[in-house]
Amino acid sequence: MRSCLAIKGYPGISIRCCRPFAAAEWHERDPSISSMHLNDLVRRYSGIGQCSALLLTIQAKCLVEVNERKDMARPIHGCRTHVLLHPFFVGLGGALLMGALFTDYMYTSNSLPQWANFSVWLITGGLVLALIAAIFLVIDVALARAGPIRWLDFGLIGTAAILSVVNIFVHSRDAWTSVVPTGITLSTIVTILLLAAGLRGWCVTTAVKTAGRGESE
């Protein structure tokens, strides 16, 4: 029997291609093959170069298949979004400032001074939390957690905070004038602004996304 050509493919894959037999040898190995088929077989496998090209094609297919398997087996890591710190305090302070509208309304309904006191306490607490939210906003920026500023939300929350500062001075007046008409009007405007900001998520900036392990940032 004639010797075979051994060509190594991808590691772990070994492909052998035998040199073609002559027509008589093909006929001896399988007498049922016709002469037409013999000539076709001899013509098809007569060149060592053709066999080498066939082996290269098989090798390339093996490489592609192995690379595809490696890609499929590679773990997928998603992006991680940093959690912002300031929205919690913005929302909590906004809830207190909006609660002042309810206490102002109750004061206009029954004229009990305690409702006006409640309004002062709620507005003061909301402004303190607004200051804390501003501090945590600076922390978010310093830690590179915060992205670009959302100017619409910044304008809504900032305007509400400024009006609340004015409102606390209005509520420091005595008796009826502490609420009606200026105090309850300012509380209404602040509530509308904060409702719009709350529907948008209480965020002044966008959160920064970072690539997970195994991905380029």
PDB file of C-alpha atoms in Angstrom:
ATOM      1  CA  MET A   1       0.000   0.000   0.000  1.00  0.00           C
ATOM      2  CA  ARG A   2       1.208   3.471  -0.774  1.00  0.00           C
ATOM      3  CA  SER A   3       2.287   5.776   2.041  1.00  0.00           C
ATOM      4  CA  CYS A   4      -0.061   8.509   3.223  1.00  0.00           C
ATOM      5  CA  LEU A   5       0.541  12.222   3.674  1.00  0.00           C
ATOM      6  CA  ALA A   6      -0.061  13.262   7.292  1.00  0.00           C
ATOM      7  CA  ILE A   7      -0.878  16.949   7.776  1.00  0.00           C
ATOM      8  CA  LYS A   8      -1.658  18.361  11.146  1.00  0.00           C
ATOM      9  CA  GLY A   9      -4.656  20.666  11.467  1.00  0.00           C
ATOM     10  CA  TYR A  10      -5.709  22.497  14.561  1.00  0.00           C
ATOM     11  CA  PRO A  11      -4.195  21.069  17.795  1.00  0.00           C
ATOM     12  CA  GLY A  12      -5.932  17.830  18.547  1.00  0.00           C
ATOM     13  CA  ILE A  13      -7.035  17.333  14.912  1.00  0.00           C
ATOM     14  CA  SER A  14      -5.037  15.135  12.577  1.00  0.00           C
ATOM     15  CA  ILE A  15      -6.039  14.717   8.935  1.00  0.00           C
ATOM     16  CA  ARG A  16      -4.526  12.204   6.554  1.00  0.00           C
ATOM     17  CA  CYS A  17      -4.736  12.336   2.809  1.00  0.00           C
ATOM     18  CA  CYS A  18      -3.451   9.362   0.836  1.00  0.00           C
ATOM     19  CA  ARG A  19      -1.800   9.726  -2.487  1.00  0.00           C
ATOM     20  CA  PRO A  20      -4.158   8.765  -5.289  1.00  0.00           C
ATOM     21  CA  PHE A  21      -3.987   5.268  -6.712  1.00  0.00           C
ATOM     22  CA  ALA A  22      -3.626   4.624 -10.396  1.00  0.00           C
ATOM     23  CA  ALA A  23      -6.701   3.574 -12.338  1.00  0.00           C
ATOM     24  CA  ALA A  24      -5.677  -0.092 -12.265  1.00  0.00           C
ATOM     25  CA  GLU A  25      -5.174   0.036  -8.509  1.00  0.00           C
ATOM     26  CA  TRP A  26      -8.636   1.574  -8.032  1.00  0.00           C
ATOM     27  CA  HIS A  27     -10.079  -1.220 -10.190  1.00  0.00           C
ATOM     28  CA  GLU A  28      -8.265  -3.875  -8.172  1.00  0.00           C
ATOM     29  CA  ARG A  29      -9.658  -2.442  -4.901  1.00  0.00           C
ATOM     30  CA  ASP A  30     -13.208  -2.220  -6.208  1.00  0.00           C
ATOM     31  CA  PRO A  31     -13.932  -4.121  -9.482  1.00  0.00           C
ATOM     32  CA  SER A  32     -17.477  -2.750  -9.586  1.00  0.00           C
ATOM     33  CA  ILE A  33     -16.223   0.748 -10.448  1.00  0.00           C
ATOM     34  CA  SER A  34     -16.667   1.528 -14.124  1.00  0.00           C
ATOM     35  CA  SER A  35     -13.929   2.951 -16.303  1.00  0.00           C
ATOM     36  CA  MET A  36     -15.737   6.288 -16.490  1.00  0.00           C
ATOM     37  CA  HIS A  37     -15.809   6.510 -12.720  1.00  0.00           C
ATOM     38  CA  LEU A  38     -12.186   5.398 -12.589  1.00  0.00           C
ATOM     39  CA  ASN A  39     -11.107   8.190 -14.902  1.00  0.00           C
ATOM     40  CA  ASP A  40     -13.144  10.680 -12.944  1.00  0.00           C
ATOM     41  CA  LEU A  41     -11.567   9.543  -9.672  1.00  0.00           C
ATOM     42  CA  VAL A  42      -8.065   9.645 -11.132  1.00  0.00           C
ATOM     43  CA  ARG A  43      -8.650  13.129 -12.571  1.00  0.00           C
ATOM     44  CA  ARG A  44     -10.155  14.402  -9.312  1.00  0.00           C
ATOM     45  CA  TYR A  45      -7.448  13.065  -7.017  1.00  0.00           C
ATOM     46  CA  SER A  46      -4.469  13.046  -9.334  1.00  0.00           C
ATOM     47  CA  GLY A  47      -2.822  16.185  -7.949  1.00  0.00           C
ATOM     48  CA  ILE A  48      -1.124  16.421  -4.599  1.00  0.00           C
ATOM     49  CA  GLY A  49      -1.719  20.199  -4.757  1.00  0.00           C
ATOM     50  CA  GLN A  50      -5.458  19.662  -4.941  1.00  0.00           C
ATOM     51  CA  CYS A  51      -5.289  17.452  -1.873  1.00  0.00           C
ATOM     52  CA  SER A  52      -3.269  20.084  -0.041  1.00  0.00           C
ATOM     53  CA  ALA A  53      -5.812  22.768  -0.942  1.00  0.00           C
ATOM     54  CA  LEU A  54      -8.573  20.525   0.358  1.00  0.00           C
ATOM     55  CA  LEU A  55      -6.696  20.064   3.626  1.00  0.00           C
ATOM     56  CA  LEU A  56      -6.171  23.809   3.984  1.00  0.00           C
ATOM     57  CA  THR A  57      -9.880  24.360   3.498  1.00  0.00           C
ATOM     58  CA  ILE A  58     -10.712  21.790   6.173  1.00  0.00           C
ATOM     59  CA  GLN A  59      -8.139  23.340   8.497  1.00  0.00           C
ATOM     60  CA  ALA A  60      -9.629  26.821   8.031  1.00  0.00           C
ATOM     61  CA  LYS A  61     -13.115  25.493   8.783  1.00  0.00           C
ATOM     62  CA  CYS A  62     -11.788  23.826  11.928  1.00  0.00           C
ATOM     63  CA  LEU A  63     -10.199  27.092  13.074  1.00  0.00           C
ATOM     64  CA  VAL A  64     -13.407  29.037  12.487  1.00  0.00           C
ATOM     65  CA  GLU A  65     -15.442  26.452  14.372  1.00  0.00           C
ATOM     66  CA  VAL A  66     -13.064  26.461  17.343  1.00  0.00           C
ATOM     67  CA  ASN A  67     -13.074  30.283  17.492  1.00  0.00           C
ATOM     68  CA  GLU A  68     -16.869  30.344  17.412  1.00  0.00           C
ATOM     69  CA  ARG A  69     -16.984  27.877  20.296  1.00  0.00           C
ATOM     70  CA  LYS A  70     -14.570  30.034  22.280  1.00  0.00           C
ATOM     71  CA  ASP A  71     -16.730  33.122  21.657  1.00  0.00           C
ATOM     72  CA  MET A  72     -19.837  31.275  22.776  1.00  0.00           C
ATOM     73  CA  ALA A  73     -18.105  30.005  25.915  1.00  0.00           C
ATOM     74  CA  ARG A  74     -16.779  33.455  26.851  1.00  0.00           C
ATOM     75  CA  PRO A  75     -18.762  34.923  29.785  1.00  0.00           C
ATOM     76  CA  ILE A  76     -20.837  38.005  29.075  1.00  0.00           C
ATOM     77  CA  HIS A  77     -20.440  40.910  31.474  1.00  0.00           C
ATOM     78  CA  GLY A  78     -22.980  43.722  31.372  1.00  0.00           C
ATOM     79  CA  CYS A  79     -22.507  47.375  32.197  1.00  0.00           C
ATOM     80  CA  ARG A  80     -22.933  48.482  35.776  1.00  0.00           C
ATOM     81  CA  THR A  81     -24.749  51.718  36.598  1.00  0.00           C
ATOM     82  CA  HIS A  82     -23.678  53.617  39.673  1.00  0.00           C
ATOM     83  CA  VAL A  83     -26.419  54.408  42.179  1.00  0.00           C
ATOM     84  CA  LEU A  84     -26.701  58.148  42.776  1.00  0.00           C
ATOM     85  CA  LEU A  85     -26.905  59.315  46.369  1.00  0.00           C
ATOM     86  CA  HIS A  86     -28.696  62.664  46.056  1.00  0.00           C
ATOM     87  CA  PRO A  87     -32.097  61.621  44.571  1.00  0.00           C
ATOM     88  CA  PHE A  88     -33.230  60.012  47.845  1.00  0.00           C
ATOM     89  CA  PHE A  89     -32.740  63.215  49.818  1.00  0.00           C
ATOM     90  CA  VAL A  90     -34.206  65.352  47.029  1.00  0.00           C
ATOM     91  CA  GLY A  91     -37.351  63.219  47.029  1.00  0.00           C
ATOM     92  CA  LEU A  92     -37.626  63.206  50.826  1.00  0.00           C
ATOM     93  CA  GLY A  93     -37.222  66.966  51.065  1.00  0.00           C
ATOM     94  CA  GLY A  94     -39.664  67.461  48.203  1.00  0.00           C
ATOM     95  CA  ALA A  95     -42.288  65.407  50.052  1.00  0.00           C
ATOM     96  CA  LEU A  96     -41.995  67.684  53.099  1.00  0.00           C
ATOM     97  CA  LEU A  97     -42.251  70.836  51.009  1.00  0.00           C
ATOM     98  CA  MET A  98     -45.329  69.529  49.204  1.00  0.00           C
ATOM     99  CA  GLY A  99     -46.874  68.612  52.553  1.00  0.00           C
ATOM    100  CA  ALA A 100     -46.815  72.293  53.480  1.00  0.00           C
ATOM    101  CA  LEU A 101     -49.551  72.915  50.906  1.00  0.00           C
ATOM    102  CA  PHE A 102     -51.866  70.555  52.778  1.00  0.00           C
ATOM    103  CA  THR A 103     -51.223  72.229  56.153  1.00  0.00           C
ATOM    104  CA  ASP A 104     -51.715  75.666  54.573  1.00  0.00           C
ATOM    105  CA  TYR A 105     -55.043  74.532  53.181  1.00  0.00           C
ATOM    106  CA  MET A 106     -56.078  73.197  56.570  1.00  0.00           C
ATOM    107  CA  TYR A 107     -55.179  76.515  58.169  1.00  0.00           C
ATOM    108  CA  THR A 108     -57.325  78.422  55.691  1.00  0.00           C
ATOM    109  CA  SER A 109     -60.181  76.025  56.443  1.00  0.00           C
ATOM    110  CA  ASN A 110     -60.314  76.240  60.260  1.00  0.00           C
ATOM    111  CA  SER A 111     -57.860  79.037  61.216  1.00  0.00           C
ATOM    112  CA  LEU A 112     -56.109  76.877  63.809  1.00  0.00           C
ATOM    113  CA  PRO A 113     -52.617  78.346  64.379  1.00  0.00           C
ATOM    114  CA  GLN A 114     -51.122  74.888  64.817  1.00  0.00           C
ATOM    115  CA  TRP A 115     -51.582  74.178  61.115  1.00  0.00           C
ATOM    116  CA  ALA A 116     -49.484  77.236  60.310  1.00  0.00           C
ATOM    117  CA  ASN A 117     -46.829  75.925  62.682  1.00  0.00           C
ATOM    118  CA  PHE A 118     -46.902  72.601  60.888  1.00  0.00           C
ATOM    119  CA  SER A 119     -46.277  74.420  57.614  1.00  0.00           C
ATOM    120  CA  VAL A 120     -43.228  76.149  59.084  1.00  0.00           C
ATOM    121  CA  TRP A 121     -41.831  72.868  60.354  1.00  0.00           C
ATOM    122  CA  LEU A 122     -42.414  71.078  57.051  1.00  0.00           C
ATOM    123  CA  ILE A 123     -40.811  73.844  54.994  1.00  0.00           C
ATOM    124  CA  THR A 124     -37.831  74.030  57.345  1.00  0.00           C
ATOM    125  CA  GLY A 125     -37.328  70.262  57.230  1.00  0.00           C
ATOM    126  CA  GLY A 126     -37.594  70.274  53.438  1.00  0.00           C
ATOM    127  CA  LEU A 127     -34.923  72.978  53.141  1.00  0.00           C
ATOM    128  CA  VAL A 128     -32.580  71.098  55.489  1.00  0.00           C
ATOM    129  CA  LEU A 129     -32.947  67.979  53.374  1.00  0.00           C
ATOM    130  CA  ALA A 130     -32.402  70.071  50.262  1.00  0.00           C
ATOM    131  CA  LEU A 131     -29.079  71.204  51.721  1.00  0.00           C
ATOM    132  CA  ILE A 132     -28.147  67.580  52.480  1.00  0.00           C
ATOM    133  CA  ALA A 133     -29.119  66.619  48.915  1.00  0.00           C
ATOM    134  CA  ALA A 134     -26.828  69.340  47.581  1.00  0.00           C
ATOM    135  CA  ILE A 135     -23.948  67.941  49.650  1.00  0.00           C
ATOM    136  CA  PHE A 136     -24.551  64.425  48.319  1.00  0.00           C
ATOM    137  CA  LEU A 137     -24.747  65.831  44.797  1.00  0.00           C
ATOM    138  CA  VAL A 138     -21.241  67.193  45.250  1.00  0.00           C
ATOM    139  CA  ILE A 139     -20.179  63.758  46.531  1.00  0.00           C
ATOM    140  CA  ASP A 140     -21.696  62.083  43.457  1.00  0.00           C
ATOM    141  CA  VAL A 141     -19.731  64.413  41.209  1.00  0.00           C
ATOM    142  CA  ALA A 142     -16.509  63.931  43.209  1.00  0.00           C
ATOM    143  CA  LEU A 143     -16.815  60.136  43.022  1.00  0.00           C
ATOM    144  CA  ALA A 144     -17.498  60.283  39.267  1.00  0.00           C
ATOM    145  CA  ARG A 145     -20.941  58.732  39.800  1.00  0.00           C
ATOM    146  CA  ALA A 146     -22.802  61.643  38.222  1.00  0.00           C
ATOM    147  CA  GLY A 147     -22.922  62.351  34.517  1.00  0.00           C
ATOM    148  CA  PRO A 148     -24.095  65.469  32.700  1.00  0.00           C
ATOM    149  CA  ILE A 149     -26.526  67.770  34.508  1.00  0.00           C
ATOM    150  CA  ARG A 150     -30.177  67.461  33.522  1.00  0.00           C
ATOM    151  CA  TRP A 151     -30.896  71.149  33.317  1.00  0.00           C
ATOM    152  CA  LEU A 152     -34.678  70.879  33.282  1.00  0.00           C
ATOM    153  CA  ASP A 153     -34.718  68.886  36.530  1.00  0.00           C
ATOM    154  CA  PHE A 154     -32.059  71.146  38.011  1.00  0.00           C
ATOM    155  CA  GLY A 155     -34.171  74.187  37.172  1.00  0.00           C
ATOM    156  CA  LEU A 156     -37.367  72.686  38.623  1.00  0.00           C
ATOM    157  CA  ILE A 157     -35.758  71.654  41.906  1.00  0.00           C
ATOM    158  CA  GLY A 158     -33.625  74.778  42.220  1.00  0.00           C
ATOM    159  CA  THR A 159     -36.601  77.091  41.647  1.00  0.00           C
ATOM    160  CA  ALA A 160     -38.663  75.171  44.179  1.00  0.00           C
ATOM    161  CA  ALA A 161     -35.869  75.485  46.757  1.00  0.00           C
ATOM    162  CA  ILE A 162     -35.529  79.240  46.232  1.00  0.00           C
ATOM    163  CA  LEU A 163     -39.300  79.779  46.486  1.00  0.00           C
ATOM    164  CA  SER A 164     -39.345  77.668  49.652  1.00  0.00           C
ATOM    165  CA  VAL A 165     -36.716  79.937  51.222  1.00  0.00           C
ATOM    166  CA  VAL A 166     -38.981  82.909  50.466  1.00  0.00           C
ATOM    167  CA  ASN A 167     -41.970  80.938  51.741  1.00  0.00           C
ATOM    168  CA  ILE A 168     -40.364  80.267  55.122  1.00  0.00           C
ATOM    169  CA  PHE A 169     -39.988  84.008  55.678  1.00  0.00           C
ATOM    170  CA  VAL A 170     -43.604  84.554  54.659  1.00  0.00           C
ATOM    171  CA  HIS A 171     -44.745  81.917  57.139  1.00  0.00           C
ATOM    172  CA  SER A 172     -42.819  83.657  59.898  1.00  0.00           C
ATOM    173  CA  ARG A 173     -45.439  86.400  59.932  1.00  0.00           C
ATOM    174  CA  ASP A 174     -48.161  86.503  62.540  1.00  0.00           C
ATOM    175  CA  ALA A 175     -51.578  84.887  62.249  1.00  0.00           C
ATOM    176  CA  TRP A 176     -53.579  84.952  59.002  1.00  0.00           C
ATOM    177  CA  THR A 177     -51.044  86.831  56.869  1.00  0.00           C
ATOM    178  CA  SER A 178     -48.494  84.055  57.342  1.00  0.00           C
ATOM    179  CA  VAL A 179     -50.484  81.849  55.005  1.00  0.00           C
ATOM    180  CA  VAL A 180     -53.032  83.898  53.095  1.00  0.00           C
ATOM    181  CA  PRO A 181     -52.590  84.830  50.355  1.00  0.00           C
ATOM    182  CA  THR A 182     -48.832  84.726  49.698  1.00  0.00           C
ATOM    183  CA  GLY A 183     -47.908  81.670  51.753  1.00  0.00           C
ATOM    184  CA  ILE A 184     -50.400  79.237  50.251  1.00  0.00           C
ATOM    185  CA  THR A 185     -49.699  80.596  46.749  1.00  0.00           C
ATOM    186  CA  LEU A 186     -45.986  79.910  47.107  1.00  0.00           C
ATOM    187  CA  SER A 187     -46.735  76.456  48.529  1.00  0.00           C
ATOM    188  CA  THR A 188     -48.917  75.699  45.499  1.00  0.00           C
ATOM    189  CA  ILE A 189     -46.228  76.755  43.012  1.00  0.00           C
ATOM    190  CA  VAL A 190     -43.572  74.756  44.861  1.00  0.00           C
ATOM    191  CA  THR A 191     -45.801  71.674  44.870  1.00  0.00           C
ATOM    192  CA  ILE A 192     -46.388  71.878  41.108  1.00  0.00           C
ATOM    193  CA  LEU A 193     -42.650  72.218  40.415  1.00  0.00           C
ATOM    194  CA  LEU A 194     -41.759  69.324  42.689  1.00  0.00           C
ATOM    195  CA  LEU A 195     -44.456  67.090  41.249  1.00  0.00           C
ATOM    196  CA  ALA A 196     -42.950  67.620  37.794  1.00  0.00           C
ATOM    197  CA  ALA A 197     -39.467  66.871  39.145  1.00  0.00           C
ATOM    198  CA  GLY A 198     -40.741  63.792  40.994  1.00  0.00           C
ATOM    199  CA  LEU A 199     -42.295  62.352  37.855  1.00  0.00           C
ATOM    200  CA  ARG A 200     -38.889  62.659  36.213  1.00  0.00           C
ATOM    201  CA  GLY A 201     -37.127  60.737  38.981  1.00  0.00           C
ATOM    202  CA  TRP A 202     -35.805  63.383  41.401  1.00  0.00           C
ATOM    203  CA  CYS A 203     -32.416  63.211  39.648  1.00  0.00           C
ATOM    204  CA  VAL A 204     -30.419  66.337  38.883  1.00  0.00           C
ATOM    205  CA  THR A 205     -27.791  64.414  36.892  1.00  0.00           C
ATOM    206  CA  THR A 206     -27.632  61.242  34.874  1.00  0.00           C
ATOM    207  CA  ALA A 207     -25.997  58.113  36.300  1.00  0.00           C
ATOM    208  CA  VAL A 208     -22.654  57.000  34.903  1.00  0.00           C
ATOM    209  CA  LYS A 209     -22.375  53.482  33.429  1.00  0.00           C
ATOM    210  CA  THR A 210     -19.129  51.564  33.729  1.00  0.00           C
ATOM    211  CA  ALA A 211     -18.154  48.413  31.823  1.00  0.00           C
ATOM    212  CA  GLY A 212     -18.182  45.152  33.745  1.00  0.00           C
ATOM    213  CA  ARG A 213     -15.177  42.873  34.163  1.00  0.00           C
ATOM    214  CA  GLY A 214     -13.962  41.527  30.879  1.00  0.00           C
ATOM    215  CA  GLU A 215     -15.138  44.542  28.870  1.00  0.00           C
ATOM    216  CA  SER A 216     -13.316  47.687  27.930  1.00  0.00           C
ATOM    217  CA  GLU A 217     -14.696  50.865  29.455  1.00  0.00           C
TER     218      GLU A 217
END
